[in-house]
Amino acid sequence: MSTLDGKVAIVTGGASGIGRATALLFAREGAKVVVADLDGAGAEAVAEAAGGVAVQADVSDPADCERIVRTATETYGGLHVLFNNAGIIRRTTALDIDVEEWDRVMAVNVRSVFLMCKYAIPAMSGGGSIVNTGSGWGLKGGGNALSYCASKAAVVNMTRALAIDHAKAGIRVNSVNPGDTDTPMLREEAKQLNEDWAAFEKDAADRPMGRSGTPDEIAQAVLFLASDAASYITGSALVVDGGGLA
């Protein structure tokens, strides 16, 4: 049997990067996958490759989050795994971010996790696993990334609170906390900082393992937390960063 045979999984932010890699890995491991993303065409492409279904959605919107969960339960008859991966970054300080940008980062990175859990947990009637994407910068500070650091720290501690509240229902909740990973978001960071990609990539590789991560490597960690192999793990913050925090 594959790791997720018979499981139904939702992946938000599934059109690219870590979300895409995880949706495809979940499918290879036997899961029926619902791919949700603001990029509808991207979600459709990943869902087609995964043999699943796509939902074009803004995960900061309660109605859209409820619709994502309803799609999973109506299409596949249940829900077992939720990967809250949708996120954005703004490389700014407190002095140069405006209030609207701050609110959008918090809406996409934090509010979405709350909303998806609010609607997904009741659908996990037989228990399940929730994995939230945090960040190394949710566990320590970073420069020119105030709203991102604050949002990911919120995700890490919200994960712990959710784990406490829902353990008796058989629902495990953990966070995966990547270091710099070669995704479209990382390249977007370089653009926001007006830095040359080659120089930015070299700086991202400044860690004991001497390189940035790949989406597939983060996906493997998500699979572990989502699977029964992690059956006694909840409330944990798994760091996957090539030794960067160490």
XYZ file of C-alpha atoms in Angstrom:
246
model
C 0.000 0.000 0.000
C 1.062 3.555 -0.641
C 1.389 5.977 2.246
C -1.891 7.839 1.654
C -4.060 5.128 0.075
C -7.732 5.911 0.639
C -7.042 9.432 1.930
C -8.543 12.679 0.685
C -6.240 15.698 0.845
C -6.567 19.433 0.273
C -3.511 21.453 -0.745
C -3.813 25.247 -0.732
C -1.339 27.265 -2.737
C -1.115 24.160 -4.878
C -0.431 25.715 -8.272
C 3.334 26.095 -7.877
C 6.360 25.570 -5.683
C 5.995 23.529 -2.515
C 2.229 23.198 -2.961
C 2.573 21.764 -6.443
C 5.300 19.322 -5.393
C 3.233 18.176 -2.430
C 0.002 17.724 -4.403
C 1.813 15.555 -6.939
C 3.559 13.553 -4.204
C 0.289 13.017 -2.327
C -1.269 11.710 -5.540
C 1.631 9.336 -6.152
C 1.151 8.061 -2.615
C -2.487 7.202 -3.268
C -4.396 10.291 -2.113
C -7.288 11.936 -3.875
C -6.199 15.563 -4.051
C -8.064 18.867 -4.156
C -5.742 21.601 -5.422
C -6.749 25.124 -4.386
C -5.093 28.322 -5.571
C -5.870 31.886 -6.558
C -4.245 30.933 -9.880
C -7.081 28.877 -11.313
C -5.260 27.792 -14.465
C -2.246 26.698 -12.450
C -4.439 24.758 -10.043
C -6.162 23.050 -12.975
C -2.829 21.982 -14.462
C -1.614 20.475 -11.199
C -4.955 18.805 -10.501
C -4.926 17.243 -13.953
C -1.415 15.891 -13.378
C -2.457 14.587 -9.952
C -5.717 13.073 -11.148
C -7.581 15.324 -8.722
C -9.827 18.372 -8.814
C -9.010 22.072 -8.789
C -10.655 24.976 -6.999
C -9.895 28.559 -7.905
C -10.134 30.343 -4.575
C -8.925 33.167 -2.368
C -8.124 31.434 0.918
C -8.543 34.668 2.866
C -12.260 34.543 1.964
C -14.481 32.457 4.302
C -16.893 31.487 1.528
C -14.052 30.273 -0.676
C -12.528 28.233 2.154
C -15.877 26.615 2.878
C -16.222 25.866 -0.844
C -12.814 24.166 -0.977
C -13.763 21.830 1.866
C -17.195 21.182 0.381
C -15.571 20.262 -2.935
C -13.447 17.650 -1.171
C -16.314 16.102 0.775
C -18.826 16.157 -2.070
C -16.362 14.862 -4.661
C -14.587 12.233 -2.589
C -16.831 11.621 0.419
C -14.564 12.845 3.192
C -11.412 14.645 4.234
C -8.297 13.304 5.957
C -5.413 15.672 5.194
C -5.206 19.456 4.958
C -2.003 21.170 3.852
C -2.298 24.905 4.486
C 0.437 26.136 2.196
C -0.862 29.303 0.535
C 1.302 32.283 1.348
C 2.842 35.540 0.148
C 5.830 37.630 1.169
C 6.571 41.347 1.246
C 10.225 42.239 1.842
C 9.735 45.446 3.817
C 10.381 47.035 7.198
C 7.798 48.669 9.471
C 8.666 52.012 7.885
C 8.062 51.102 4.259
C 5.106 48.714 4.370
C 1.670 50.279 4.115
C -1.300 49.138 6.155
C -3.021 47.493 3.181
C 0.062 45.382 2.409
C 0.368 44.342 6.058
C -3.282 43.315 6.155
C -2.969 41.308 2.928
C 0.035 39.353 4.219
C -1.826 38.570 7.426
C -4.965 37.610 5.510
C -3.224 35.200 3.149
C -0.674 33.760 5.598
C -2.614 33.663 8.884
C -6.332 34.186 8.414
C -6.375 31.503 5.708
C -5.002 28.882 8.110
C -7.682 29.728 10.664
C -10.448 29.666 8.051
C -9.386 26.433 6.391
C -9.109 24.712 9.767
C -12.483 26.101 10.850
C -14.204 24.418 7.918
C -11.965 21.369 7.508
C -11.898 20.085 11.084
C -15.633 19.263 11.230
C -15.209 17.292 7.992
C -12.448 15.145 9.551
C -14.972 13.037 11.419
C -12.644 10.056 11.749
C -9.574 12.085 12.604
C -6.949 13.490 10.296
C -3.766 15.448 9.858
C -3.248 19.159 9.260
C 0.109 20.526 8.151
C 0.677 24.282 8.074
C 3.534 25.947 6.233
C 5.512 28.059 8.639
C 9.062 29.223 7.995
C 12.459 29.434 9.591
C 11.506 33.087 9.961
C 8.544 31.990 12.049
C 11.060 30.714 14.610
C 13.599 33.545 14.434
C 13.691 37.038 13.009
C 14.844 38.160 9.585
C 15.661 41.469 7.948
C 13.338 43.430 5.678
C 10.525 40.946 6.199
C 8.521 42.256 9.142
C 5.032 41.173 8.075
C 6.225 37.784 6.832
C 8.099 37.020 10.059
C 5.107 38.068 12.149
C 2.688 36.033 10.055
C 4.759 32.855 10.117
C 5.350 33.104 13.861
C 1.570 33.306 14.205
C 1.185 30.172 12.080
C 3.686 28.239 14.214
C 1.937 29.084 17.477
C -1.567 28.715 16.035
C -0.484 25.221 15.026
C 0.347 24.398 18.644
C -3.002 25.743 19.873
C -4.914 23.787 17.241
C -3.021 20.629 18.178
C -4.080 21.006 21.816
C -7.705 21.751 21.002
C -8.309 18.889 18.569
C -6.094 16.017 19.723
C -9.005 14.227 21.379
C -10.816 14.218 18.034
C -7.901 12.319 16.533
C -6.646 15.305 14.555
C -2.929 16.012 14.527
C -1.685 19.510 13.645
C 1.952 20.285 12.830
C 3.934 22.909 10.958
C 6.673 22.414 8.406
C 9.197 25.236 8.478
C 11.331 25.480 5.344
C 14.447 27.514 4.869
C 15.104 29.184 1.531
C 13.614 26.918 -1.129
C 13.906 27.355 -4.896
C 10.340 28.403 -5.645
C 8.706 31.272 -7.545
C 8.300 33.026 -4.185
C 12.052 33.003 -3.573
C 12.630 34.555 -6.987
C 9.943 37.125 -6.213
C 11.876 38.072 -3.076
C 14.957 38.857 -5.154
C 12.847 41.109 -7.387
C 11.305 42.914 -4.413
C 14.778 43.617 -3.046
C 16.114 44.585 -6.489
C 18.852 41.987 -6.142
C 20.512 39.960 -8.869
C 19.158 36.390 -8.786
C 22.585 34.748 -8.869
C 23.767 36.787 -5.873
C 20.491 36.234 -4.031
C 20.659 32.486 -4.676
C 24.241 32.362 -3.395
C 23.188 34.084 -0.188
C 20.272 31.653 0.190
C 22.754 28.774 0.015
C 24.753 30.129 2.961
C 23.934 27.294 5.368
C 25.723 24.106 6.521
C 24.497 22.024 3.581
C 25.651 24.716 1.171
C 22.506 25.027 -0.933
C 18.883 26.059 -0.864
C 16.158 23.419 -0.693
C 13.941 22.032 -3.420
C 10.136 21.877 -3.360
C 10.314 18.077 -3.534
C 12.405 17.952 -0.352
C 9.862 20.032 1.553
C 7.043 17.899 0.119
C 8.651 14.772 1.573
C 8.572 16.362 5.041
C 4.912 17.318 4.570
C 4.107 13.753 3.508
C 5.728 12.411 6.660
C 3.714 14.723 8.913
C 0.503 13.974 7.014
C 0.973 10.221 7.166
C 0.493 7.585 9.845
C 4.292 7.435 10.143
C 3.894 10.568 12.297
C 1.015 9.151 14.335
C 2.434 10.340 17.696
C 3.524 13.780 16.492
C 1.313 16.815 17.018
C 1.986 20.431 17.877
C 5.492 20.181 16.434
C 7.436 22.629 14.280
C 9.556 20.579 11.882
C 12.472 22.600 10.505
C 13.590 21.650 6.973
C 16.344 24.085 6.111
C 19.677 22.402 5.450
C 20.923 23.368 8.901
C 20.273 27.082 8.571
C 18.726 27.582 12.007
C 21.320 25.309 13.586
